Coordinates of C-alpha atoms and ligand atoms in Angstrom, one line a residue:
X291 CA -0.1 -0.2 -0.1
X292 CA 2.0 3.3 -1.3
X293 CA 0.7 6.3 0.5
X294 CA 0.2 8.4 -2.6
X295 CA 0.5 12.4 -2.9
X296 CA 1.7 13.3 0.1
X297 CA 3.8 15.5 -0.6
X298 CA 2.6 18.8 -0.5
X299 CA 1.2 18.2 2.9
X300 CA 4.1 18.6 5.7
X301 CA 5.1 15.5 8.2
X302 CA 3.4 18.5 10.8
X303 CA 0.2 16.3 8.5
X304 CA -1.0 20.3 7.9
X305 CA -1.1 21.4 4.3
X306 CA 1.5 23.8 2.8
X307 CA 0.3 23.6 -0.8
X308 CA -0.5 27.7 -0.8
X309 CA 2.5 28.5 2.2
X310 CA 5.2 30.7 1.4
X311 CA 7.3 32.0 4.1
X312 CA 10.2 34.0 3.8
X313 CA 12.2 33.8 7.0
X314 CA 14.7 36.7 7.4
X315 CA 17.5 36.9 9.6
X316 CA 18.1 39.7 10.9
X317 CA 21.7 40.1 14.0
X318 CA 24.7 41.8 13.7
X319 CA 27.1 39.2 12.8
X320 CA 28.7 36.0 15.0
X321 CA 25.5 36.1 16.5
X322 CA 24.7 32.6 15.2
X323 CA 22.4 33.5 12.1
X324 CA 23.8 31.1 9.4
X325 CA 24.0 28.2 11.9
X326 CA 19.9 29.0 13.1
X327 CA 19.5 29.5 9.3
X328 CA 21.3 26.1 8.4
X329 CA 19.5 24.2 11.2
X330 CA 16.1 25.0 11.2
X331 CA 16.0 24.2 7.0
X332 CA 17.5 20.8 8.5
X333 CA 14.9 20.2 10.4
X334 CA 12.1 21.5 7.9
X335 CA 13.4 19.0 5.2
X336 CA 13.5 16.2 7.7
X337 CA 9.8 17.2 7.9
X338 CA 9.2 16.9 4.5
X339 CA 9.1 21.0 4.4
X340 CA 10.5 22.0 1.4
X341 CA 13.2 24.9 2.5
X342 CA 16.7 26.4 1.0
X343 CA 18.9 28.8 2.1
X344 CA 19.8 32.4 0.3
X345 CA 23.0 32.9 1.7
X346 CA 23.4 36.8 0.8
X347 CA 28.0 36.5 1.9
X348 CA 28.4 33.3 0.0
X349 CA 27.0 35.8 -3.3
X350 CA 29.1 38.5 -2.0
X351 CA 31.8 36.0 -2.2
X352 CA 31.5 35.9 -5.8
X353 CA 32.9 39.7 -6.7
X354 CA 34.7 40.0 -2.8
X355 CA 36.3 36.9 -1.7
X356 CA 38.0 38.2 0.5
X357 CA 37.1 41.8 2.0
X358 CA 38.9 43.8 4.9
X359 CA 36.6 45.6 7.7
X360 CA 36.5 48.8 5.7
X361 CA 34.5 46.5 3.0
X362 CA 31.6 47.1 5.9
X363 CA 32.1 50.6 6.6
X364 CA 29.0 52.6 5.0
X365 CA 31.1 55.2 4.4
X366 CA 32.5 53.0 2.0
X367 CA 30.6 53.6 -1.5
X368 CA 32.1 50.8 -3.1
X369 CA 31.3 48.8 -0.5
X370 CA 28.2 49.6 -0.4
X371 CA 27.7 49.2 -4.0
X372 CA 28.6 45.7 -3.9
X373 CA 26.7 44.3 0.0
X374 CA 23.2 46.4 -1.8
X375 CA 23.9 44.1 -4.9
X376 CA 24.9 41.2 -3.4
X377 CA 21.7 41.1 -1.8
X378 CA 19.6 42.0 -4.8
X379 CA 20.8 39.1 -6.0
X380 CA 20.1 36.9 -3.2
X381 CA 17.0 38.2 -3.7
X382 CA 16.5 37.3 -6.4
X383 CA 17.2 34.0 -6.9
X384 CA 14.9 33.4 -3.8
X385 CA 11.9 35.0 -5.2
X386 CA 12.4 32.1 -8.8
X387 CA 12.8 29.7 -6.5
X388 CA 9.8 30.5 -5.2
X389 CA 8.1 31.0 -8.7
X390 CA 9.3 27.6 -9.8
X391 CA 6.4 26.4 -7.3
X392 CA 9.2 23.7 -5.9
X393 CA 9.3 26.1 -1.9
X394 CA 7.5 26.6 0.5
X395 CA 10.2 28.1 3.4
X396 CA 13.4 30.3 2.0
X397 CA 15.6 31.5 4.7
X398 CA 16.9 34.9 3.8
X399 CA 20.5 34.8 5.9
X400 CA 22.1 38.3 6.1
X401 CA 22.7 40.9 8.9
X402 CA 19.4 42.9 7.5
X403 CA 20.6 45.3 9.9
X404 CA 18.7 48.2 9.3
X405 CA 14.6 49.2 9.1
X406 CA 15.2 50.8 4.9
X407 CA 16.9 46.7 3.8
X408 CA 13.5 44.8 6.2
X409 CA 11.5 46.8 4.5
X410 CA 12.5 47.1 1.4
X411 CA 12.5 42.9 1.4
X412 CA 9.0 42.6 2.7
X413 CA 7.2 45.0 0.4
X414 CA 9.3 42.5 -2.3
X415 CA 8.1 39.3 -0.5
X416 CA 4.7 40.7 -0.5
X417 CA 4.5 41.6 -3.9
X418 CA 4.6 37.8 -5.1
X419 CA 2.3 36.9 -2.1
X420 CA 5.2 35.5 0.1
X421 CA 5.0 36.0 4.1
X422 CA 8.1 37.5 6.2
X423 CA 8.9 36.0 9.2
X424 CA 11.5 37.9 11.0
X425 CA 14.1 36.0 13.2
X426 CA 16.9 38.4 14.9
X427 CA 19.2 37.3 17.4
X428 CA 20.8 40.0 19.4
X429 CA 24.0 38.8 21.6
X430 CA 26.1 41.1 24.8
X431 CA 27.5 38.1 26.0
X432 CA 31.0 39.7 24.6
X433 CA 33.0 36.1 25.9
X434 CA 30.5 33.9 23.5
X435 CA 30.6 36.4 20.5
X436 CA 34.5 36.3 21.0
X437 CA 34.3 32.4 21.1
X438 CA 31.9 32.3 18.3
X439 CA 34.1 34.8 16.3
X440 CA 37.3 32.2 16.8
X441 CA 35.2 28.8 17.0
X442 CA 33.7 29.9 13.1
X443 CA 34.7 33.1 11.7
X444 CA 38.3 33.1 11.6
X445 CA 38.3 29.9 9.5
X446 CA 35.6 31.2 6.9
X447 CA 36.6 31.5 3.7
X448 CA 37.0 35.3 4.0
X449 CA 39.9 34.7 6.2
X450 CA 41.5 31.7 4.1
X451 CA 45.5 32.2 4.7
X452 CA 45.2 34.8 7.4
X453 CA 46.7 34.1 11.0
X454 CA 44.0 33.6 13.4
X455 CA 44.4 36.2 15.6
X456 CA 44.8 39.4 12.7
X457 CA 41.1 37.6 11.7
X458 CA 39.8 37.8 14.7
X459 CA 40.9 41.5 15.0
X460 CA 39.7 42.1 12.1
X461 CA 36.1 40.4 12.0
X462 CA 35.6 42.5 15.8
X463 CA 36.3 45.8 13.6
X464 CA 34.0 44.0 11.4
X465 CA 31.6 44.0 14.6
X466 CA 32.2 47.5 15.0
X467 CA 31.2 48.9 11.6
X468 CA 27.9 47.3 11.6
X469 CA 27.3 48.2 15.0
X470 CA 27.3 51.9 14.1
X471 CA 24.5 51.5 11.5
X472 CA 22.2 48.2 12.9
X473 CA 18.8 48.9 14.5
X474 CA 17.2 46.8 15.9
X475 CA 13.9 45.0 14.3
X476 CA 11.2 47.6 16.2
X477 CA 13.0 49.2 18.2
X478 CA 10.8 52.3 18.0
X479 CA 7.5 50.5 18.1
X480 CA 7.9 51.2 13.5
X481 CA 7.9 47.7 12.4
X482 CA 5.2 46.8 14.1
X483 CA 3.1 45.3 11.7
X484 CA 6.1 42.4 10.5
X485 CA 6.2 39.5 11.8
X486 CA 8.8 38.8 14.3
X487 CA 10.6 37.1 16.5
X488 CA 13.4 38.3 18.7
X489 CA 15.8 36.3 20.4
X490 CA 17.9 37.7 23.4
X491 CA 20.5 35.8 24.6
X492 CA 20.6 32.2 23.0
X493 CA 16.5 32.1 24.6
X494 CA 17.3 33.9 27.9
X495 CA 14.4 36.0 26.2
X496 CA 12.5 35.6 23.5
X497 CA 9.4 38.2 22.1
X498 CA 6.7 37.4 19.9
X499 CA 5.4 39.8 17.3
X500 CA 1.9 38.9 14.9
X501 CA 2.4 35.4 14.3
X502 CA -0.5 33.7 13.2
X503 CA 0.4 30.9 10.5
X504 CA 0.5 27.7 11.9
X505 CA 4.1 26.6 10.2
X506 CA 5.2 30.2 11.8
X507 CA 4.9 29.1 15.1
X508 CA 6.6 25.7 14.2
X509 CA 9.5 27.5 14.0
X510 CA 9.4 30.1 16.5
X511 CA 8.9 26.8 18.7
X512 CA 11.5 24.8 17.4
X513 CA 13.8 28.1 18.2
X514 CA 12.5 28.7 21.5
X515 CA 13.9 25.5 22.2
X516 CA 17.9 25.7 20.5
X517 CA 20.6 26.0 22.6
X518 CA 24.3 26.1 21.9
X519 CA 25.6 24.0 25.0
X520 CA 28.6 21.0 23.9
X521 CA 26.7 17.5 24.9
X522 CA 26.5 14.5 22.6
X523 CA 23.1 11.9 21.9
X524 CA 24.4 9.0 22.4
X525 CA 22.5 5.7 20.4
X526 CA 21.9 2.5 20.8
X527 CA 19.2 -0.1 18.9
X528 CA 18.6 -3.0 21.8
X529 CA 20.6 -6.2 22.0
X530 CA 20.0 -8.7 19.3
X531 CA 16.3 -10.4 20.2
X532 CA 15.4 -13.6 19.7
X533 CA 12.8 -12.7 16.4
X534 CA 16.0 -10.9 15.2
X535 CA 17.6 -14.7 15.2
X536 CA 14.5 -15.8 13.2
X537 CA 14.3 -13.2 11.2
X538 CA 10.6 -12.2 12.2
X539 CA 10.1 -7.8 11.9
X540 CA 8.0 -6.2 14.8
X541 CA 6.7 -8.2 17.9
X542 CA 7.9 -7.7 21.7
X543 CA 10.6 -10.3 21.5
X544 CA 12.6 -10.8 24.6
X545 CA 16.7 -10.3 24.0
X546 CA 19.0 -13.8 23.0
X547 CA 21.6 -14.3 24.7
X548 CA 23.8 -12.5 22.8
X549 CA 21.3 -9.7 23.5
X550 CA 21.5 -9.6 27.1
X551 CA 25.5 -10.3 27.3
X552 CA 25.5 -6.8 24.9
X553 CA 22.9 -5.0 27.9
X554 CA 25.8 -6.4 30.2
X555 CA 28.4 -4.7 28.3
X556 CA 26.5 -1.4 27.4
X557 CA 26.6 0.2 31.1
X558 CA 31.0 -0.3 30.3
X559 CA 30.8 1.1 27.0
X560 CA 28.6 4.0 28.4
X561 CA 30.9 4.7 31.1
X562 CA 33.9 5.3 28.6
X563 CA 31.9 7.2 26.0
X564 CA 30.3 9.4 28.2
X565 CA 32.9 9.9 31.1
X566 CA 32.9 8.7 34.9
X567 CA 30.1 11.4 37.0
X568 CA 28.6 12.9 33.8
X569 CA 24.8 12.4 34.3
X570 CA 22.8 11.2 31.9
X571 CA 19.5 10.6 30.9
X572 CA 18.0 7.2 28.9
X573 CA 15.0 7.3 26.8
X574 CA 14.0 3.7 25.9
X575 CA 11.0 2.5 23.8
X576 CA 8.3 0.6 25.5
X577 CA 9.1 -2.5 24.1
X578 CA 10.8 -5.4 26.2
X579 CA 13.8 -5.3 24.0
X580 CA 14.8 -2.2 24.7
X581 CA 13.8 -1.6 28.1
X582 CA 16.1 -4.7 28.7
X583 CA 19.0 -3.8 27.4
X584 CA 19.0 -0.5 29.7
X585 CA 18.0 -2.9 32.9
X586 CA 21.8 -2.5 33.7
X587 CA 22.7 0.9 33.1
X588 CA 23.4 2.5 36.7
X589 CA 20.5 3.7 39.1
X590 CA 21.5 7.2 39.2
X591 CA 20.7 7.8 35.6
X592 CA 17.3 9.0 35.0
X593 CA 15.2 6.2 32.2
X594 CA 11.8 7.4 30.1
X595 CA 10.3 4.7 28.6
X596 CA 9.0 6.5 25.4
X597 CA 5.8 5.6 23.2
X598 CA 7.0 7.8 20.0
X599 CA 10.3 5.5 20.3
X600 CA 9.1 2.3 19.4
X601 CA 9.8 0.4 16.6
X602 CA 7.9 1.0 13.1
X603 CA 4.7 -0.9 13.1
X604 CA 4.9 -3.3 10.1
X605 CA 0.9 -4.4 10.9
X606 CA -0.1 -6.9 9.2
X607 CA 3.7 -7.8 8.3
X608 CA 4.2 -7.9 12.3
X609 CA 5.7 -10.9 13.2
X610 CA 6.2 -12.1 9.3
X611 CA 9.9 -12.7 8.0
X612 CA 10.8 -10.8 5.3
X613 CA 10.1 -13.9 2.8
X614 CA 6.8 -14.7 4.6
X615 CA 5.8 -10.9 3.4
X616 CA 7.0 -11.9 -0.2
X617 CA 5.0 -14.7 -0.6
X618 CA 1.2 -13.7 1.7
X619 CA 1.7 -9.7 0.4
X620 CA 4.4 -9.5 -3.1
X621 CA 2.7 -6.6 -4.1
X622 CA 3.5 -4.7 -0.9
X623 CA 6.5 -6.4 -0.7
X624 CA 7.8 -5.1 -4.7
X625 CA 5.7 -1.2 -3.3
X626 CA 7.8 -1.2 -0.2
X627 CA 10.9 -1.9 -1.9
X628 CA 10.2 0.3 -4.6
X629 CA 9.1 3.5 -1.9
X630 CA 10.5 2.1 1.0
X631 CA 10.3 5.6 2.6
X632 CA 6.3 6.4 1.6
X633 CA 4.9 2.6 1.8
X634 CA 2.8 1.9 4.4
X635 CA 2.5 -1.8 5.9
X636 CA -1.3 -2.4 6.0
X637 CA -2.7 -1.0 9.6
X638 CA 0.7 0.0 10.7
X639 CA 3.9 3.0 9.4
X640 CA 6.0 4.5 6.8
X641 CA 9.0 5.7 8.0
X642 CA 7.3 9.3 6.3
X643 CA 4.7 8.4 9.9
X644 CA 7.3 7.7 12.2
X645 CA 9.3 10.8 11.3
X646 CA 5.4 12.7 11.6
X647 CA 6.0 11.1 15.6
X648 CA 10.0 11.5 16.1
X649 CA 8.9 15.3 16.1
X650 CA 8.1 15.7 19.7
X651 CA 11.4 14.0 20.8
X652 CA 13.4 15.5 17.7
X653 CA 11.8 18.6 20.3
X654 CA 13.3 17.6 23.5
X655 CA 16.2 16.6 22.1
X656 CA 17.1 20.0 20.9
X657 CA 16.3 21.2 24.5
X658 CA 17.9 18.7 26.8
X659 CA 21.4 18.2 26.7
X660 CA 23.9 14.6 27.4
X661 CA 20.8 11.6 26.3
X662 CA 20.8 8.2 25.3
X663 CA 18.3 6.6 23.2
X664 CA 17.7 2.6 22.4
X665 CA 15.3 1.8 20.1
X666 CA 14.6 -0.2 16.8
X667 CA 16.2 0.0 13.8
X668 CA 14.4 1.9 11.8
X669 CA 13.3 5.0 14.4
X670 CA 17.3 4.7 14.8
X671 CA 17.7 5.5 10.9
X672 CA 15.1 8.7 11.2
X673 CA 16.8 10.3 14.3
X674 CA 19.9 9.7 12.9
X675 CA 18.5 10.6 9.6
X676 CA 17.7 14.5 10.9
X677 CA 21.5 14.5 13.0
X678 CA 23.3 13.9 9.8
X679 CA 21.3 15.6 7.1
X680 CA 20.5 12.0 5.4
X681 CA 18.1 11.4 2.5
X682 CA 14.7 9.4 2.4
X683 CA 15.8 7.9 -0.4
X684 CA 18.5 7.2 1.6
X685 CA 17.5 6.5 5.6
X686 CA 15.3 3.5 5.3
X687 CA 18.1 1.7 3.9
X688 CA 21.0 2.8 6.1
X689 CA 22.6 -0.3 7.8
X690 CA 22.8 0.3 11.6
X691 CA 24.1 -2.9 13.2
X692 CA 23.6 -4.4 16.2
X693 CA 25.4 -4.5 19.7
X694 CA 26.8 -1.0 18.5
X695 CA 26.9 2.6 20.6
X696 CA 26.6 5.7 18.4
X697 CA 27.7 9.0 19.9
X698 CA 26.3 11.9 17.7
X699 CA 27.8 15.0 19.0
X700 CA 26.5 18.3 17.1
X701 CA 28.6 20.7 16.2
X702 CA 28.1 24.8 14.9
X703 CA 28.3 23.2 10.9
X704 CA 27.5 19.1 11.4
X705 CA 26.8 16.8 13.3
X706 CA 29.8 14.7 14.3
X707 CA 30.0 11.0 15.0
X708 CA 31.8 8.0 17.2
X709 CA 31.3 4.5 16.7
X710 CA 32.0 1.9 19.4
X711 CA 31.2 -1.8 18.6
X712 CA 30.6 -4.1 21.4
X713 CA 32.5 -6.7 20.4
X714 CA 29.6 -9.3 20.4
X715 CA 28.3 -11.2 17.9
X716 CA 24.8 -10.7 16.6
X717 CA 22.8 -11.4 13.3
X718 CA 22.6 -8.5 11.5
X719 CA 19.3 -7.4 10.2
X720 CA 19.2 -5.3 7.4
X721 CA 17.8 -6.1 4.2
X722 CA 18.9 -4.8 0.6
X723 CA 16.5 -3.9 -1.8
X724 CA 14.8 -7.3 -3.5
X725 CA 15.9 -9.1 -1.5
X726 CA 14.5 -11.5 1.5
X727 CA 18.0 -11.9 3.3
X728 CA 16.5 -14.0 6.3
X729 CA 18.8 -12.2 9.4
X730 CA 21.9 -13.8 9.6
X731 CA 22.0 -14.1 5.9
X732 CA 22.7 -9.9 4.9
X733 CA 23.2 -8.9 1.0
X734 CA 26.2 -6.9 0.5
X735 CA 26.0 -5.0 3.6
X736 CA 26.5 -0.7 3.3
X737 CA 28.3 1.2 5.9
X738 CA 26.7 5.0 6.3
Ligands
ATP868 P1 27.9 36.5 10.2 O1 26.5 37.9 10.0 O2 29.4 36.7 9.8 O3 27.7 35.4 9.0 P2 26.5 34.9 12.3 O4 25.7 35.1 12.8 O5 25.6 34.4 10.6 O6 27.8 35.2 11.3 P3 27.2 31.6 12.9 O7 28.1 32.1 11.4 O8 25.9 31.1 12.5 O9 27.1 33.0 12.7 O10 28.2 31.7 14.1 C1 27.5 30.6 14.8 C2 28.5 30.7 16.0 O11 27.3 31.4 17.0 C3 28.6 29.3 16.8 O12 29.9 29.1 17.2 C4 27.0 29.2 18.1 O13 27.6 28.4 19.1 C5 27.0 30.2 18.2 N1 25.3 31.0 18.7 C6 24.6 30.2 17.9 N2 23.4 30.7 18.6 C7 23.6 31.4 19.2 C8 22.7 33.0 19.2 N3 21.2 32.9 19.9 N4 23.8 33.4 19.8 C9 24.9 33.9 19.8 N5 25.5 32.8 19.8 C10 25.0 32.0 18.6
F6P869 O1 14.0 -6.7 12.0 C1 14.1 -6.0 12.2 C2 13.1 -4.4 12.8 O2 13.7 -3.3 13.6 C3 11.8 -5.0 12.7 O3 11.1 -5.2 13.8 C4 11.3 -3.9 11.8 O4 10.0 -4.1 11.2 C5 12.4 -4.1 11.0 O5 13.6 -4.0 11.1 C6 13.0 -2.4 10.6 O6 14.0 -2.4 8.6 P1 13.0 -2.3 7.9 O7 12.3 -1.0 7.3 O8 14.7 -2.5 7.1 O9 12.4 -3.6 7.3

């Protein structure tokens, strides 16, 4: 049973057919605008909402690849002209993208630091029936700004080949130039008509104005949950189960003897990876194999069970092997291989459905610090796809071996990954397209 026509609804289950929103970033340099733009885009794409970042800096770099701070001085007419041209080129490409009919949300990533610039963007969008959502990131924590400069700006293409100290100093001067003309959104009440959210010091204070649209409010809610404290997310499948041994899918089987060994070894693996004494919260599904896998973890780890982490529901195929499914439901078997992400088991779920129910998990993960999640193959693929930006065609086919701990560490741009195998044998539950591989006979298992 392949679900057709789902393309224009999104992962939140609402129609997005006629929705066009331009998210306009606002803020001085090194205030996390690009990071926010990228995270929002990743989140929306994961939910099947077409989103794209238009970064004005990238356009500016075609003519001025390595500007010094004086390029950004408003008393420098040549610099002003080129910066205006870059903003126009980015906006023009964004409008073309909307006109082509594919896009739902564009993110215009630039400082957009004056009222005049913002009004121009608003007018150009309004003419074309595009709503605007201004997202201003303000930060007056000097230490954080300096840390941002050192973390991401000294390695920017703008400073390729420049000594990091000189780059940091120049970037500081760039910010000074922006500060001379910077006007906060609605600073004196003359932008009251705009839809905006102002985020102060990474969510210490949030001001919201004129948000009525559902998608806009989801974006704002997502932004309110973001933090930048260093943390990691550990992912593990449950230990090998009795169903894994027999090649059956779904069910609520207990662990095999090798699965039990993994559960016994997990505390040590986690301790080595997390470090001694660091508090950890453990989330498991509500299924026996996941709960048993976490059973030997230290008692001071807070453990929570989430129904949303239960394995993809295989409906009428629950308890069957892939070979059984091919024999009993050959059309379904072929349809699943054809479009595994969208295929919904009779009376069960598709990967798309799993992503929808995982949205609350992702939101909670964004708010949280260190978390260990013990879950199942399909669910783990969906969570992994969010962090590592895997496409819908790729994610349902990814190999996620049993008895392996995956550590994901979100960084300014991208997510760092480490894998630790427990060294305890287990069957492979990976199945290649077209095959009915019994769990113990994998066909050409890929790595990520
Ligand atoms: P530019 O205008 O030069 O492009 P930017 O505002 O886009 O700068 P980013 O490149 O996104 O800045 O800066 C990333 C850094 O900002 C990261 O180190 C990240 O931890 C930090 N950061 C993320 N969110 C915020 C925030 N809300 N306030 C301040 N810093 C933040
Ligand atoms: O075989 C283990 C398992 O977790 C099943 O319970 C589940 O149906 C399956 O993996 C999901 O993987 P796939 O989507 O590749 O069939």
